Tab-separated table of C-alpha atoms in Angstrom:
chain	number	residue	atom	x	y	z
B	1	UNK	CA	-195.350	-46.910	46.304
B	2	UNK	CA	-197.027	-50.301	46.594
B	3	UNK	CA	-195.726	-51.231	43.144
B	4	UNK	CA	-192.166	-50.521	44.243
B	5	UNK	CA	-192.572	-52.716	47.278
B	6	UNK	CA	-193.946	-55.528	45.135
B	7	UNK	CA	-191.045	-55.098	42.707
B	8	UNK	CA	-188.600	-55.321	45.611
B	9	UNK	CA	-190.176	-58.547	46.785
B	10	UNK	CA	-190.238	-59.851	43.220
B	11	UNK	CA	-186.592	-58.909	42.625
B	12	UNK	CA	-185.557	-60.441	45.934
B	13	UNK	CA	-187.361	-63.653	45.009
B	14	UNK	CA	-185.778	-63.663	41.559
B	15	UNK	CA	-182.318	-63.063	43.026
B	16	UNK	CA	-182.791	-65.956	45.448
B	17	UNK	CA	-184.035	-68.179	42.599
B	18	UNK	CA	-181.060	-67.151	40.432
B	19	UNK	CA	-178.475	-67.836	43.157
B	20	UNK	CA	-180.088	-71.155	44.086
B	21	UNK	CA	-180.363	-72.248	40.442
B	22	UNK	CA	-176.763	-71.205	39.773
B	23	UNK	CA	-175.492	-73.128	42.819
B	24	UNK	CA	-177.487	-76.241	41.853
B	25	UNK	CA	-176.074	-76.072	38.295
B	26	UNK	CA	-172.546	-75.782	39.730
B	27	UNK	CA	-173.190	-78.791	41.992
B	28	UNK	CA	-174.489	-80.794	39.026
B	29	UNK	CA	-171.426	-79.853	36.953
B	30	UNK	CA	-169.099	-80.744	39.838
B	31	UNK	CA	-170.971	-84.011	40.344
B	32	UNK	CA	-170.479	-84.875	36.695
B	33	UNK	CA	-166.760	-84.045	36.850
B	34	UNK	CA	-165.770	-85.349	40.249
B	35	UNK	CA	-168.527	-87.734	41.145
B	36	UNK	CA	-171.380	-86.969	43.508
B	37	UNK	CA	-169.528	-87.802	46.722
B	38	UNK	CA	-166.464	-85.736	45.845
B	39	UNK	CA	-168.642	-82.739	45.018
B	40	UNK	CA	-170.406	-83.042	48.378
B	41	UNK	CA	-167.129	-83.178	50.292
B	42	UNK	CA	-165.825	-80.191	48.321
B	43	UNK	CA	-168.985	-78.300	49.277
B	44	UNK	CA	-168.429	-79.342	52.904
B	45	UNK	CA	-164.911	-77.877	52.768
B	46	UNK	CA	-166.269	-74.603	51.368
B	47	UNK	CA	-168.954	-74.423	54.053
B	48	UNK	CA	-166.381	-75.085	56.784
B	49	UNK	CA	-164.185	-72.322	55.403
B	50	UNK	CA	-167.174	-69.953	55.485
B	51	UNK	CA	-167.919	-71.035	59.064
B	52	UNK	CA	-164.384	-70.264	60.214
B	53	UNK	CA	-164.442	-66.895	58.450
B	54	UNK	CA	-167.699	-66.031	60.273
B	55	UNK	CA	-166.218	-67.285	63.547
B	56	UNK	CA	-163.083	-65.189	63.088
B	57	UNK	CA	-164.981	-62.032	62.176
B	58	UNK	CA	-167.386	-62.327	65.110
B	59	UNK	CA	-164.508	-63.028	67.521
B	60	UNK	CA	-162.697	-59.903	66.282
B	61	UNK	CA	-165.882	-57.868	66.826
B	62	UNK	CA	-166.296	-59.444	70.263
B	63	UNK	CA	-162.707	-58.590	71.197
B	64	UNK	CA	-163.268	-54.922	70.281
B	65	UNK	CA	-166.448	-54.886	72.357
B	66	UNK	CA	-164.601	-56.456	75.296
B	67	UNK	CA	-161.816	-53.930	74.897
B	68	UNK	CA	-164.370	-51.160	75.393
B	69	UNK	CA	-166.281	-52.811	78.278
B	70	UNK	CA	-164.791	-55.163	80.803
B	71	UNK	CA	-166.872	-58.359	80.928
B	72	UNK	CA	-166.814	-61.281	83.310
B	73	UNK	CA	-165.550	-64.683	82.278
B	74	UNK	CA	-169.113	-66.069	82.265
B	75	UNK	CA	-170.236	-63.494	79.704
B	76	UNK	CA	-167.218	-64.260	77.525
B	77	UNK	CA	-167.979	-68.010	77.665
B	78	UNK	CA	-171.615	-67.323	76.770
B	79	UNK	CA	-170.530	-65.160	73.817
B	80	UNK	CA	-168.185	-67.886	72.556
B	81	UNK	CA	-170.959	-70.475	72.740
B	82	UNK	CA	-173.254	-68.076	70.862
B	83	UNK	CA	-170.566	-67.797	68.165
B	84	UNK	CA	-170.430	-71.609	67.890
B	85	UNK	CA	-174.216	-71.745	67.546
B	86	UNK	CA	-174.284	-68.992	64.908
B	87	UNK	CA	-171.460	-70.444	62.806
B	88	UNK	CA	-172.811	-73.998	62.869
B	89	UNK	CA	-176.406	-72.958	62.247
B	90	UNK	CA	-175.281	-70.975	59.191
B	91	UNK	CA	-173.128	-73.871	57.988
B	92	UNK	CA	-175.979	-76.367	58.345
B	93	UNK	CA	-178.369	-73.944	56.656
B	94	UNK	CA	-176.052	-73.361	53.683
B	95	UNK	CA	-175.287	-77.026	53.098
B	96	UNK	CA	-178.941	-77.980	53.540
B	97	UNK	CA	-180.087	-75.364	51.016
B	98	UNK	CA	-177.472	-76.469	48.527
B	99	UNK	CA	-177.812	-80.257	48.749
B	100	UNK	CA	-181.584	-80.470	49.358
B	101	UNK	CA	-181.266	-84.116	50.482
B	102	UNK	CA	-180.541	-85.448	53.974
B	103	UNK	CA	-180.318	-81.863	55.231
B	104	UNK	CA	-180.240	-82.722	58.931
B	105	UNK	CA	-177.522	-85.329	58.393
B	106	UNK	CA	-175.277	-82.937	56.467
B	107	UNK	CA	-175.929	-80.239	59.067
B	108	UNK	CA	-174.845	-82.716	61.753
B	109	UNK	CA	-171.715	-83.585	59.760
B	110	UNK	CA	-170.871	-79.881	59.382
B	111	UNK	CA	-171.206	-79.360	63.141
B	112	UNK	CA	-169.109	-82.377	64.088
B	113	UNK	CA	-166.343	-81.620	61.577
B	114	UNK	CA	-166.313	-77.977	62.763
B	115	UNK	CA	-165.806	-79.179	66.343
B	116	UNK	CA	-163.086	-81.665	65.355
B	117	UNK	CA	-161.148	-79.039	63.380
B	118	UNK	CA	-161.588	-76.512	66.180
B	119	UNK	CA	-160.221	-79.084	68.653
B	120	UNK	CA	-157.256	-79.891	66.397
B	121	UNK	CA	-156.389	-76.218	65.998
B	122	UNK	CA	-156.667	-75.781	69.762
B	123	UNK	CA	-154.408	-78.821	70.278
B	124	UNK	CA	-151.789	-77.454	67.893
B	125	UNK	CA	-151.769	-74.057	69.610
B	126	UNK	CA	-152.084	-75.176	73.255
B	127	UNK	CA	-150.273	-78.538	73.001
B	128	UNK	CA	-153.089	-80.209	74.959
B	129	UNK	CA	-156.690	-81.262	74.480
B	130	UNK	CA	-159.603	-80.142	76.609
B	131	UNK	CA	-158.921	-80.255	80.342
B	132	UNK	CA	-162.637	-80.370	81.078
B	133	UNK	CA	-164.130	-83.361	79.208
B	134	UNK	CA	-167.791	-82.568	80.087
B	135	UNK	CA	-167.297	-79.058	78.648
B	136	UNK	CA	-165.828	-80.557	75.458
B	137	UNK	CA	-168.789	-82.910	75.108
B	138	UNK	CA	-171.158	-79.999	75.686
B	139	UNK	CA	-169.452	-77.975	72.951
B	140	UNK	CA	-169.606	-81.005	70.635
B	141	UNK	CA	-173.340	-81.307	71.314
B	142	UNK	CA	-173.875	-77.585	70.732
B	143	UNK	CA	-171.942	-77.635	67.446
B	144	UNK	CA	-173.624	-80.797	66.174
B	145	UNK	CA	-177.086	-79.730	67.321
B	146	UNK	CA	-176.948	-76.232	65.870
B	147	UNK	CA	-175.575	-77.554	62.562
B	148	UNK	CA	-178.377	-80.123	62.431
B	149	UNK	CA	-180.956	-77.446	63.276
B	150	UNK	CA	-179.627	-75.238	60.477
B	151	UNK	CA	-179.934	-78.151	58.067
B	152	UNK	CA	-183.504	-78.881	59.153
B	153	UNK	CA	-184.594	-75.236	58.880
B	154	UNK	CA	-183.131	-74.860	55.375
C-alpha cells in the first residue's frame, strides 16, 4: 500500500517534470523561430485565452447556481470579483511557471491586459465605459494584484 502511494507521488512528479520540460522545449523552439519577445507575447495570448475560458466556465456555473438560489446583488458582485481573482491568479501562475524569469512582472502584465480586454469587450457590448471610476480602478488593482501574486507563487 505504501509502495503504491510512493509510486503515485513519483508518477505525479514525473508527469509534472515531463509537462514542464515539454513546455520549456516548445518555448525554446518558438524563441528560435520567432525571437524571444514574439514567443513571450504568443504565450501571453495563450494564457489570456485560457483565462477567458476559465472566466466563462465559472460564470456559467455561477449563473446556474443563481438560477437555483436567489442571491443579492452584493453576493453576485463578490462572486464576480472572486472570478477575477481566480482567473488572474491562474494566468499569472501559468506564465510564471513557463517563463521562469521576471515572474511577478509577467503576472502583472497578464492582469492588466486581462482588465483592458475585459473593459474593451464591455465597451463594445454596453457602448460605454465604467460609470463608477473608483470601482474600475479597484477591479484593475484586483486583476493586476492577483496576476502578480500568481506569478510570484509560481
